[in-house]
Amino acid sequence: MRQKFIFVTGGVVSSLGKGLASASIGALLESRGLTVMMMKLDPYINVDPGTMSPFQHGEVFVTEDGAETDLDLGHYERFTNAVVSKKCNFTTGQVYDTVISNERKGVYLGGTVQVIPHITNEIKRRILDVEDGVDVVIVEIGGTVGDIESLPFLEAIRQLRNDLGKENSLFIHLTLVPFIKSADEMKTKPTQHSVKELREIGIQPDILLCRTEGDLPLELKKKIALFCNVETDAVITAKDVDIIYEVPLRFHKEGLDEKITTKLNIWARKPDLSSWEKIVETIRNPEHEVEIAVVGKYVKLKDSYKSLNEALVHGGIANSCRVNIRYIDSEEIENGDVGMPEGVDGILVPGGFGNRGIEGKISVIRFAREKGIPYFGICLGMQLAVVEVCRHLANIEDAHSIEFNENTSCPVIYLMEEWVDRENRIQKRDRFSDKGGTMRLGSYPCKLTRDSHAYDAYGKELIYERHRHRFEFNNAYREQLEACGLHVTGISPDGTLIEIVELRGHPWFLGCQFHPEFKSKPFDPHPLFRAFIRASLVHGQGKKR
Ligand code: GLN
């Protein structure tokens, strides 16, 4: 049987949490024994989000097969068992790119190329092309109903409803029901307008998720149902929560999964949500607490480190521990506006690009190393740890990554001009290569050394982790650094790419070239985050004594 489709749209305002809502729907369906795949359609014109600034757009999430995607895909993987791929996220830019190159090739045989049907057909093709063999595909449409950019996407899903049939497709619309203080009332008008706008383009939502501060009383649900032409029990309260992993539980209480399975005519068992309850309970009532300093560049916009924040929470869950994050702008450290993060239990320098705040990060890494505070360096955080050790333990003052100093006499982090990518293709590049498409992206294997923190954490020798970077550890300096105590404990199976380094004689000082945060889940906390939080906990307890 062909899979069924759920289309999730959003109205009134952006940032209502459509990604989380979609992910939670996926989680609920999985809790009933169904299999799901998830995708996100982005109406902007960039071909991929890889070159978009995290300041504007939040984190770039990297898939197993190396696609640079919207951060909502991270929610999908954290909430469900779906492993998303390149096919699961596409933009208007990609759609037009395909249609225009088809036109150049003469595929349309001289016909006039138009939004309907050519653009909409390409959108439909891409939606239907997503992995076969799951029960339900959940498709989130980015943007807000009423945006000019979203129109071709909405038209495409309107058509798909006819192509697929009513029992095989479902429209869910997320809106806002604001509470107006002066009137002491919740207002349904924005929702009515948003649904009106959808209906004008031929989409009648089946289910409404109403984002609210409080519970929606039955009277209001009835009113919304009447004006929006949906059933009263298809009006679901999506109340604000402080723990995101509570959303599937709330939706279930509102009867959402029951409604979806009935409407799609799917027979499914009663849901088992006990593991979600356990997660929420552990986050709410942990036995311990640690404080972690995250020293980065994008600290003002929390979405820039979405997966990282979640992975830290997961590391906490594994240790029954609340993780309080102290964000520190490395530029402020560099300028002397703030001091070293005294009193924290662990220090983490995450991934990043560009010159700003680099010296601030290096001085914090030095602080962690000298004070014996657990240190976790991710990607750029690993590269700078190598620079720090090279400068201050190997006494090569000029050591740097060539990303920041092209003329350094000691390029300990450098650009490999030739390397083999995931598909076994030889890639060539130099510092003049394009910014897009020249990074090491996606999952690569790594072999661990037995006597290491990394091996202790993973408990196995061969691991696969996701990458997104241009520069690499320069093997020419390996011996010199090992002599200073910085050991390579993870390396590509062919021995060319250094993936993990650890400092001996320090309680826990580990840098990895990959991004472990992309693979952490609440039920399956990432081994390195679990071990880092454990080490921080031990450090913190030692401190209190
Ligand atoms: N800027 C560094 C590089 O390109 C690190 C990238 C990252 O941290 N993701 O190699």
Coordinates of C-alpha atoms and ligand atoms in Angstrom, one line a residue:
M1 CA 0.0 0.0 0.0
R2 CA 1.2 3.5 -0.8
Q3 CA 1.9 5.7 2.2
K4 CA -0.4 8.3 3.5
F5 CA 0.5 12.0 3.7
I6 CA -0.1 14.6 6.4
F7 CA 0.5 18.3 5.4
V8 CA 1.2 20.7 8.1
T9 CA 0.8 24.4 7.4
G10 CA 1.0 27.5 9.7
G11 CA -0.9 30.7 10.0
V12 CA -1.2 34.1 11.7
V13 CA 2.5 34.5 12.7
S14 CA 5.7 32.6 12.3
S15 CA 7.6 30.9 15.1
L16 CA 4.6 29.0 16.4
G17 CA 6.6 25.8 16.5
K18 CA 5.4 24.1 13.4
G19 CA 8.5 22.0 13.3
L20 CA 8.0 20.8 16.8
A21 CA 4.3 20.2 16.2
S22 CA 5.1 18.1 13.1
A23 CA 7.8 16.2 15.0
S24 CA 5.4 15.5 17.8
I25 CA 2.8 14.2 15.4
G26 CA 5.5 11.8 14.1
A27 CA 6.3 10.7 17.6
L28 CA 2.6 10.1 18.4
L29 CA 2.1 8.0 15.3
E30 CA 5.3 6.0 16.1
S31 CA 4.0 5.4 19.6
R32 CA 1.1 3.6 18.0
G33 CA 3.4 1.3 16.1
L34 CA 3.3 3.2 12.7
T35 CA 6.4 4.1 10.7
V36 CA 6.9 7.7 9.6
M37 CA 9.1 9.8 7.3
M38 CA 9.3 13.6 7.7
M39 CA 10.0 16.4 5.3
K40 CA 10.1 20.2 5.2
L41 CA 9.5 22.4 2.2
D42 CA 11.1 25.8 2.5
P43 CA 9.7 28.7 0.4
Y44 CA 12.9 30.8 0.3
I45 CA 14.9 31.1 -2.9
N46 CA 18.4 30.0 -1.5
V47 CA 19.3 26.7 -3.1
D48 CA 20.2 25.3 0.3
P49 CA 20.5 26.8 3.8
G50 CA 24.2 25.9 4.0
T51 CA 25.4 29.5 3.2
M52 CA 22.7 31.2 5.4
S53 CA 23.9 32.9 8.5
P54 CA 23.0 31.2 11.8
F55 CA 22.3 34.7 13.1
Q56 CA 19.3 34.9 10.7
H57 CA 18.2 31.4 10.3
G58 CA 19.4 29.4 13.3
E59 CA 21.4 26.2 13.1
V60 CA 22.2 24.4 9.8
F61 CA 21.3 20.8 10.5
V62 CA 23.3 18.1 8.7
T63 CA 21.8 14.8 7.5
E64 CA 23.5 11.4 7.4
D65 CA 23.9 11.8 3.6
G66 CA 25.5 15.2 4.0
A67 CA 22.6 17.6 3.1
E68 CA 22.7 21.0 4.9
T69 CA 19.2 21.6 5.9
D70 CA 16.7 23.5 8.0
L71 CA 16.9 23.0 11.8
D72 CA 13.4 21.5 11.9
L73 CA 14.9 18.3 10.5
G74 CA 16.8 18.1 13.8
H75 CA 13.5 18.0 15.6
Y76 CA 12.2 15.3 13.3
E77 CA 15.2 13.1 14.1
R78 CA 15.1 13.7 17.8
F79 CA 11.4 13.0 18.1
T80 CA 11.1 10.0 15.7
N81 CA 13.1 7.1 14.3
A82 CA 13.1 8.6 10.8
V83 CA 16.5 9.1 9.3
V84 CA 16.1 12.1 7.1
S85 CA 18.0 12.6 3.9
K86 CA 18.7 15.1 1.1
K87 CA 15.2 14.4 -0.2
C88 CA 13.5 15.5 3.0
N89 CA 14.2 19.2 2.6
F90 CA 13.9 21.3 -0.5
T91 CA 13.5 25.0 -1.3
T92 CA 11.9 27.1 -3.9
G93 CA 15.4 27.7 -5.2
Q94 CA 16.0 24.0 -5.8
V95 CA 12.6 23.6 -7.5
Y96 CA 13.2 26.5 -9.9
D97 CA 16.8 25.3 -10.5
T98 CA 15.4 21.9 -11.7
V99 CA 12.6 23.4 -13.8
I100 CA 14.9 26.0 -15.5
S101 CA 17.6 23.4 -16.3
N102 CA 14.9 21.1 -17.7
E103 CA 13.7 23.9 -19.8
R104 CA 17.3 24.5 -21.1
K105 CA 17.5 20.8 -22.0
G106 CA 14.3 21.1 -24.0
V107 CA 12.4 18.8 -21.7
Y108 CA 9.2 20.9 -22.1
L109 CA 9.4 20.8 -25.9
G110 CA 8.9 24.4 -26.5
G111 CA 5.9 24.8 -24.2
T112 CA 5.4 27.9 -22.1
V113 CA 6.9 27.1 -18.7
Q114 CA 4.6 28.3 -15.9
V115 CA 4.2 28.1 -12.1
I116 CA 1.2 25.9 -12.6
P117 CA 1.8 23.2 -13.8
H118 CA 5.6 23.1 -14.1
I119 CA 6.7 24.4 -10.7
T120 CA 3.8 22.7 -8.9
N121 CA 4.5 19.4 -10.7
E122 CA 8.1 19.5 -9.7
I123 CA 7.0 20.2 -6.0
K124 CA 4.6 17.2 -6.2
R125 CA 7.3 15.0 -7.8
R126 CA 9.7 15.8 -4.9
I127 CA 7.1 15.1 -2.3
L128 CA 6.0 11.8 -3.8
D129 CA 9.7 10.8 -4.3
V130 CA 10.4 10.6 -0.6
E131 CA 11.1 7.1 0.7
D132 CA 8.5 4.5 0.0
G133 CA 7.6 1.9 2.6
V134 CA 6.6 3.9 5.6
D135 CA 3.0 4.2 6.8
V136 CA 2.8 8.0 6.9
V137 CA 4.8 10.9 5.5
I138 CA 4.5 14.2 7.4
V139 CA 5.2 17.2 5.2
E140 CA 5.7 20.6 6.9
I141 CA 5.3 23.6 4.7
G142 CA 7.6 26.4 5.8
G143 CA 6.4 30.0 6.0
T144 CA 3.0 31.3 6.9
V145 CA -0.2 31.1 4.9
G146 CA -0.6 34.4 3.0
D147 CA 3.1 34.7 2.1
I148 CA 3.6 35.1 -1.6
E149 CA 6.4 32.6 -1.6
S150 CA 4.3 29.8 -0.1
L151 CA 1.6 29.9 -2.8
P152 CA 3.1 27.3 -5.2
F153 CA 3.6 24.9 -2.3
L154 CA 0.1 25.3 -1.1
E155 CA -1.3 24.9 -4.6
A156 CA 0.8 21.7 -5.0
I157 CA -0.6 20.1 -1.8
R158 CA -4.1 21.2 -2.8
Q159 CA -3.7 19.2 -6.0
L160 CA -2.1 16.3 -4.1
R161 CA -5.2 16.0 -1.9
N162 CA -7.2 15.3 -5.1
D163 CA -4.6 13.0 -6.6
L164 CA -4.2 10.9 -3.3
G165 CA -7.8 10.9 -2.1
K166 CA -9.3 12.0 1.2
E167 CA -8.4 8.9 3.2
N168 CA -4.7 9.1 2.1
S169 CA -4.1 12.8 3.0
L170 CA -4.8 15.2 5.8
F171 CA -4.4 18.9 6.3
I172 CA -3.3 20.1 9.7
H173 CA -3.1 23.9 10.3
L174 CA -1.3 25.5 13.2
T175 CA -2.6 28.9 14.3
L176 CA -2.4 31.3 17.2
V177 CA -5.2 32.0 19.6
P178 CA -3.8 35.0 21.5
F179 CA -4.9 36.1 24.9
I180 CA -5.7 39.8 25.0
K181 CA -5.0 41.2 28.4
S182 CA -7.1 44.3 28.3
A183 CA -10.2 42.3 27.2
D184 CA -9.2 39.4 29.5
E185 CA -10.1 37.1 26.6
M186 CA -8.7 34.6 24.1
K187 CA -9.4 35.8 20.6
T188 CA -10.3 33.4 17.7
K189 CA -10.4 36.0 14.9
P190 CA -6.8 35.5 13.7
T191 CA -7.5 31.8 13.4
Q192 CA -10.7 32.4 11.5
H193 CA -8.8 34.7 9.1
S194 CA -6.0 32.3 8.6
V195 CA -8.4 29.4 7.8
K196 CA -10.4 31.7 5.5
E197 CA -7.2 32.4 3.6
L198 CA -6.5 28.7 3.2
R199 CA -10.0 28.0 2.1
E200 CA -9.7 30.7 -0.5
I201 CA -7.0 28.8 -2.2
G202 CA -8.9 25.6 -2.0
I203 CA -7.5 24.0 1.2
Q204 CA -10.0 23.1 3.9
P205 CA -8.0 22.1 7.0
D206 CA -9.1 18.8 8.7
I207 CA -7.5 19.6 12.1
L208 CA -6.5 22.8 13.8
L209 CA -3.7 23.1 16.3
C210 CA -4.3 26.3 18.3
R211 CA -1.3 27.7 20.0
T212 CA -2.4 29.3 23.3
E213 CA -1.1 30.4 26.6
G214 CA -3.9 28.6 28.5
D215 CA -6.4 25.8 27.9
L216 CA -9.0 26.4 25.2
P217 CA -12.4 26.1 26.8
L218 CA -15.0 24.0 25.0
E219 CA -17.0 27.1 24.1
L220 CA -14.1 28.5 22.2
K221 CA -13.4 25.2 20.5
K222 CA -17.0 25.1 19.3
K223 CA -16.8 28.7 18.0
I224 CA -13.6 28.0 16.1
A225 CA -15.1 24.8 14.7
L226 CA -18.2 26.6 13.5
F227 CA -16.3 29.5 11.8
C228 CA -13.5 27.3 10.4
N229 CA -15.7 24.5 9.2
V230 CA -14.0 21.7 11.2
E231 CA -15.3 19.3 13.8
T232 CA -15.1 20.5 17.4
D233 CA -12.9 17.6 18.5
A234 CA -10.6 18.5 15.6
V235 CA -9.7 21.8 17.4
I236 CA -6.7 20.9 19.4
T237 CA -5.1 23.1 22.1
A238 CA -1.4 23.5 21.6
K239 CA -0.6 25.1 24.9
D240 CA 2.9 26.6 25.6
V241 CA 5.1 24.1 27.4
D242 CA 8.4 24.6 29.2
I243 CA 9.8 21.2 28.2
I244 CA 9.5 20.4 24.5
Y245 CA 9.3 16.7 25.0
E246 CA 6.0 17.2 26.6
V247 CA 4.3 18.2 23.4
P248 CA 3.5 14.7 22.2
L249 CA 1.9 14.0 25.6
R250 CA -0.2 17.1 25.5
F251 CA -1.3 16.4 21.9
H252 CA -2.3 12.9 22.9
K253 CA -4.4 14.2 25.8
E254 CA -6.2 16.4 23.4
G255 CA -7.0 13.3 21.2
L256 CA -4.8 14.3 18.3
D257 CA -3.5 10.8 17.4
E258 CA -7.0 9.3 17.6
K259 CA -8.3 12.0 15.3
I260 CA -5.5 11.5 12.8
T261 CA -5.8 7.7 12.6
T262 CA -9.6 7.9 12.3
K263 CA -9.5 10.5 9.5
L264 CA -6.8 8.6 7.6
N265 CA -8.6 5.4 8.3
I266 CA -5.5 3.7 9.8
W267 CA -5.9 0.8 12.2
A268 CA -3.3 1.3 14.9
R269 CA -2.8 0.1 18.4
K270 CA -3.3 2.3 21.5
P271 CA -0.2 4.5 22.0
D272 CA 2.5 3.7 24.4
L273 CA 3.8 7.0 25.7
S274 CA 5.6 5.7 28.8
S275 CA 9.0 6.5 27.5
W276 CA 8.0 10.1 26.8
E277 CA 6.6 10.4 30.3
K278 CA 9.8 9.1 31.8
I279 CA 11.9 11.7 29.8
V280 CA 9.7 14.6 31.0
E281 CA 9.8 13.3 34.5
T282 CA 13.6 13.0 34.5
I283 CA 14.0 16.5 33.1
R284 CA 11.6 17.9 35.6
N285 CA 13.0 16.2 38.7
P286 CA 16.7 15.5 38.2
E287 CA 18.9 14.3 41.1
H288 CA 21.8 16.5 40.2
E289 CA 22.7 19.8 38.5
V290 CA 25.7 21.1 36.5
E291 CA 26.6 24.3 34.9
I292 CA 28.2 24.3 31.5
A293 CA 29.8 27.3 29.8
V294 CA 29.1 27.3 26.0
V295 CA 31.6 29.7 24.5
G296 CA 30.7 30.7 21.0
K297 CA 29.9 33.4 18.5
Y298 CA 26.2 33.0 17.9
V299 CA 25.2 32.9 21.6
K300 CA 22.5 35.7 21.3
L301 CA 20.3 33.6 19.2
K302 CA 19.6 30.3 20.9
D303 CA 18.3 28.6 17.7
S304 CA 21.9 28.8 16.3
Y305 CA 22.8 26.0 18.7
K306 CA 19.6 24.1 18.7
S307 CA 20.9 20.5 18.4
L308 CA 23.8 21.3 20.8
N309 CA 21.4 22.6 23.5
E310 CA 19.3 19.5 23.1
A311 CA 22.3 17.2 23.1
L312 CA 23.4 18.8 26.4
V313 CA 19.9 18.2 27.9
H314 CA 20.1 14.6 26.7
G315 CA 23.5 14.2 28.3
G316 CA 21.8 15.4 31.5
I317 CA 18.9 12.9 31.1
A318 CA 21.5 10.1 31.0
N319 CA 22.9 11.3 34.3
S320 CA 19.7 12.4 35.9
C321 CA 21.1 15.8 35.9
R322 CA 19.8 19.3 35.1
V323 CA 22.2 21.1 32.7
N324 CA 22.3 24.8 33.1
I325 CA 23.9 26.5 30.2
R326 CA 25.9 29.7 30.6
Y327 CA 26.3 31.2 27.2
I328 CA 29.4 33.3 26.7
D329 CA 30.2 35.5 23.7
S330 CA 33.8 34.7 22.9
E331 CA 34.3 38.2 21.5
E332 CA 33.5 39.7 25.0
I333 CA 36.2 37.5 26.5
E334 CA 38.6 38.6 23.8
N335 CA 37.8 42.2 24.5
G336 CA 38.1 41.7 28.2
D337 CA 34.4 42.6 28.8
V338 CA 33.9 39.4 30.7
G339 CA 36.3 37.2 32.6
M340 CA 37.0 33.5 32.5
P341 CA 34.0 31.3 33.3
E342 CA 34.9 30.7 36.9
G343 CA 32.9 28.2 38.8
V344 CA 31.4 26.3 35.9
D345 CA 31.6 22.5 35.9
G346 CA 32.4 22.0 32.2
I347 CA 33.3 24.1 29.2
L348 CA 32.2 23.6 25.6
V349 CA 33.4 25.4 22.5
P350 CA 31.0 24.5 19.6
G351 CA 31.4 24.6 15.8
G352 CA 31.8 27.9 14.0
F353 CA 33.1 29.8 11.1
G354 CA 35.0 33.1 10.7
N355 CA 37.5 35.2 12.6
R356 CA 35.4 36.8 15.3
G357 CA 36.2 35.8 18.9
I358 CA 38.7 33.2 18.0
E359 CA 41.4 34.4 20.4
G360 CA 38.7 34.5 23.2
K361 CA 37.9 30.9 22.5
I362 CA 41.6 29.9 22.6
S363 CA 42.0 31.6 26.0
V364 CA 39.0 29.8 27.5
I365 CA 40.3 26.5 26.2
R366 CA 43.6 27.3 27.9
F367 CA 41.7 28.1 31.1
A368 CA 39.9 24.7 31.0
R369 CA 43.1 22.8 30.3
E370 CA 45.1 24.5 33.1
K371 CA 42.3 24.3 35.7
G372 CA 41.4 20.7 35.0
I373 CA 37.8 21.7 34.0
P374 CA 36.2 19.1 31.7
Y375 CA 36.5 20.4 28.1
F376 CA 34.5 19.4 25.1
G377 CA 35.5 20.9 21.7
I378 CA 33.3 20.3 18.7
C379 CA 34.6 20.9 15.2
L380 CA 36.0 24.5 15.5
G381 CA 36.3 23.8 19.3
M382 CA 38.5 20.8 18.5
Q383 CA 40.6 22.7 16.0
L384 CA 41.2 25.5 18.4
A385 CA 42.1 23.1 21.2
V386 CA 44.8 21.8 18.9
V387 CA 46.0 25.3 18.3
E388 CA 46.0 26.1 22.0
V389 CA 48.1 23.0 22.9
C390 CA 50.4 23.7 20.0
R391 CA 50.9 27.3 21.1
H392 CA 51.2 26.8 24.9
L393 CA 52.5 23.2 25.4
A394 CA 54.6 22.8 22.2
N395 CA 55.6 26.5 22.5
I396 CA 54.9 27.3 18.8
E397 CA 53.6 30.8 19.4
D398 CA 52.6 31.3 15.8
A399 CA 50.5 28.1 15.5
H400 CA 47.1 28.6 13.9
S401 CA 44.4 27.3 11.6
I402 CA 45.0 28.6 8.1
E403 CA 41.3 29.6 8.2
F404 CA 42.4 32.5 10.4
N405 CA 46.1 33.0 9.5
E406 CA 47.1 31.9 6.0
N407 CA 50.7 32.8 6.6
T408 CA 51.3 31.0 9.9
S409 CA 54.6 29.1 10.1
C410 CA 52.7 26.3 11.9
P411 CA 49.5 25.4 10.0
V412 CA 48.4 22.8 12.5
I413 CA 44.8 23.0 11.1
Y414 CA 45.0 23.1 7.3
L415 CA 43.2 22.6 4.1
M416 CA 43.7 19.2 2.5
E417 CA 44.0 19.9 -1.2
E418 CA 42.9 16.4 -2.1
W419 CA 40.7 14.1 -0.2
V420 CA 38.2 11.3 -0.8
D421 CA 34.5 12.1 -0.1
R422 CA 31.6 9.9 1.1
E423 CA 31.0 8.6 -2.4
N424 CA 34.7 7.7 -2.8
R425 CA 35.2 10.5 -5.2
I426 CA 38.5 12.4 -5.1
Q427 CA 37.9 16.0 -4.2
K428 CA 40.3 18.8 -5.0
R429 CA 40.2 22.3 -3.5
D430 CA 42.3 25.2 -2.5
R431 CA 41.8 28.4 -0.5
F432 CA 40.2 30.0 -3.6
S433 CA 37.6 27.3 -4.0
D434 CA 33.9 28.2 -3.8
K435 CA 32.4 28.5 -0.3
G436 CA 29.4 26.3 -1.2
G437 CA 30.0 22.6 -1.8
T438 CA 33.6 22.3 -0.7
M439 CA 33.1 21.1 2.8
R440 CA 33.4 17.6 4.2
L441 CA 29.7 16.9 4.8
G442 CA 27.7 14.0 6.3
S443 CA 28.5 10.8 7.9
Y444 CA 32.1 9.3 7.9
P445 CA 33.5 6.3 9.7
C446 CA 36.0 6.7 12.6
K447 CA 38.1 4.1 14.4
L448 CA 38.7 4.6 18.1
T449 CA 41.7 3.8 20.2
R450 CA 40.9 1.4 23.0
D451 CA 42.6 3.3 25.8
S452 CA 40.6 6.5 25.6
H453 CA 37.7 8.5 26.9
A454 CA 36.1 8.2 23.5
Y455 CA 36.2 4.4 23.5
D456 CA 34.9 4.3 27.1
A457 CA 32.0 6.4 26.0
Y458 CA 31.0 4.6 22.8
G459 CA 32.0 1.1 24.0
K460 CA 32.9 0.1 20.4
E461 CA 35.7 0.6 17.9
L462 CA 34.0 1.8 14.8
I463 CA 31.6 4.7 14.9
Y464 CA 29.9 7.0 12.3
E465 CA 29.5 10.7 12.8
R466 CA 28.4 13.7 10.8
H467 CA 30.7 16.4 9.5
R468 CA 30.5 19.9 8.2
H469 CA 33.8 21.6 7.9
R470 CA 36.5 22.7 5.4
F471 CA 39.7 22.4 7.5
E472 CA 41.4 19.4 9.0
F473 CA 44.1 18.5 11.6
N474 CA 47.5 18.5 9.9
N475 CA 49.1 15.1 10.3
A476 CA 52.6 16.6 10.0
Y477 CA 52.2 17.8 13.6
R478 CA 50.8 14.6 15.1
E479 CA 54.0 13.4 16.7
Q480 CA 54.9 16.7 18.2
L481 CA 51.5 17.1 19.7
E482 CA 51.4 13.6 21.1
A483 CA 54.7 14.3 22.8
C484 CA 52.8 17.2 24.6
G485 CA 50.1 14.8 25.7
L486 CA 47.5 15.5 23.0
H487 CA 46.7 12.1 21.6
V488 CA 44.8 11.1 18.5
T489 CA 42.1 8.7 19.7
G490 CA 39.8 8.6 16.7
I491 CA 40.9 8.4 13.1
S492 CA 39.4 7.6 9.7
P493 CA 39.9 3.8 8.9
D494 CA 42.4 4.7 6.2
G495 CA 44.4 6.7 8.8
T496 CA 44.4 10.0 6.9
L497 CA 41.7 12.1 8.8
I498 CA 42.1 12.9 12.5
E499 CA 38.7 12.8 14.0
I500 CA 39.2 12.9 17.8
V501 CA 42.0 14.2 20.1
E502 CA 42.3 13.9 23.8
L503 CA 44.6 15.4 26.4
R504 CA 46.2 12.8 28.7
G505 CA 46.6 13.8 32.3
H506 CA 43.5 15.9 32.3
P507 CA 40.2 14.7 33.8
W508 CA 38.3 15.0 30.5
F509 CA 39.6 17.1 27.6
L510 CA 38.3 15.9 24.2
G511 CA 37.9 17.5 20.8
C512 CA 36.1 15.9 17.9
Q513 CA 36.2 17.0 14.3
F514 CA 32.6 15.9 13.7
H515 CA 29.3 17.2 15.2
P516 CA 28.0 14.6 17.7
E517 CA 25.0 16.8 18.6
F518 CA 23.2 15.9 15.3
K519 CA 22.9 12.3 16.4
S520 CA 21.7 12.7 20.0
K521 CA 18.2 11.8 21.0
P522 CA 16.3 12.1 24.3
F523 CA 15.9 8.3 24.4
D524 CA 19.4 7.7 23.1
P525 CA 21.7 10.4 24.5
H526 CA 24.9 10.7 22.6
P527 CA 27.8 8.9 24.2
L528 CA 30.1 11.9 24.2
F529 CA 27.6 14.2 25.7
R530 CA 26.7 11.6 28.3
A531 CA 30.4 11.2 29.2
F532 CA 31.0 15.0 29.2
I533 CA 28.1 15.7 31.5
R534 CA 29.3 12.8 33.7
A535 CA 32.8 14.3 33.9
S536 CA 31.4 17.7 34.7
L537 CA 29.3 16.2 37.4
V538 CA 32.3 14.6 39.0
H539 CA 34.2 17.8 38.7
G540 CA 31.4 19.8 40.3
Q541 CA 31.1 17.4 43.2
G542 CA 34.8 17.5 43.7
K543 CA 34.6 21.2 43.8
K544 CA 31.9 21.3 46.5
R545 CA 33.7 19.1 48.9
Ligands
GLN1 N1 35.4 26.7 10.4 C1 36.0 25.4 10.6 C2 36.1 24.6 9.3 O1 35.5 24.9 8.3 C3 35.1 24.6 11.6 C4 33.7 24.4 11.0 C5 32.7 23.9 12.1 O2 33.0 24.1 13.3 N2 31.6 23.3 11.7 O3 36.8 23.6 9.3

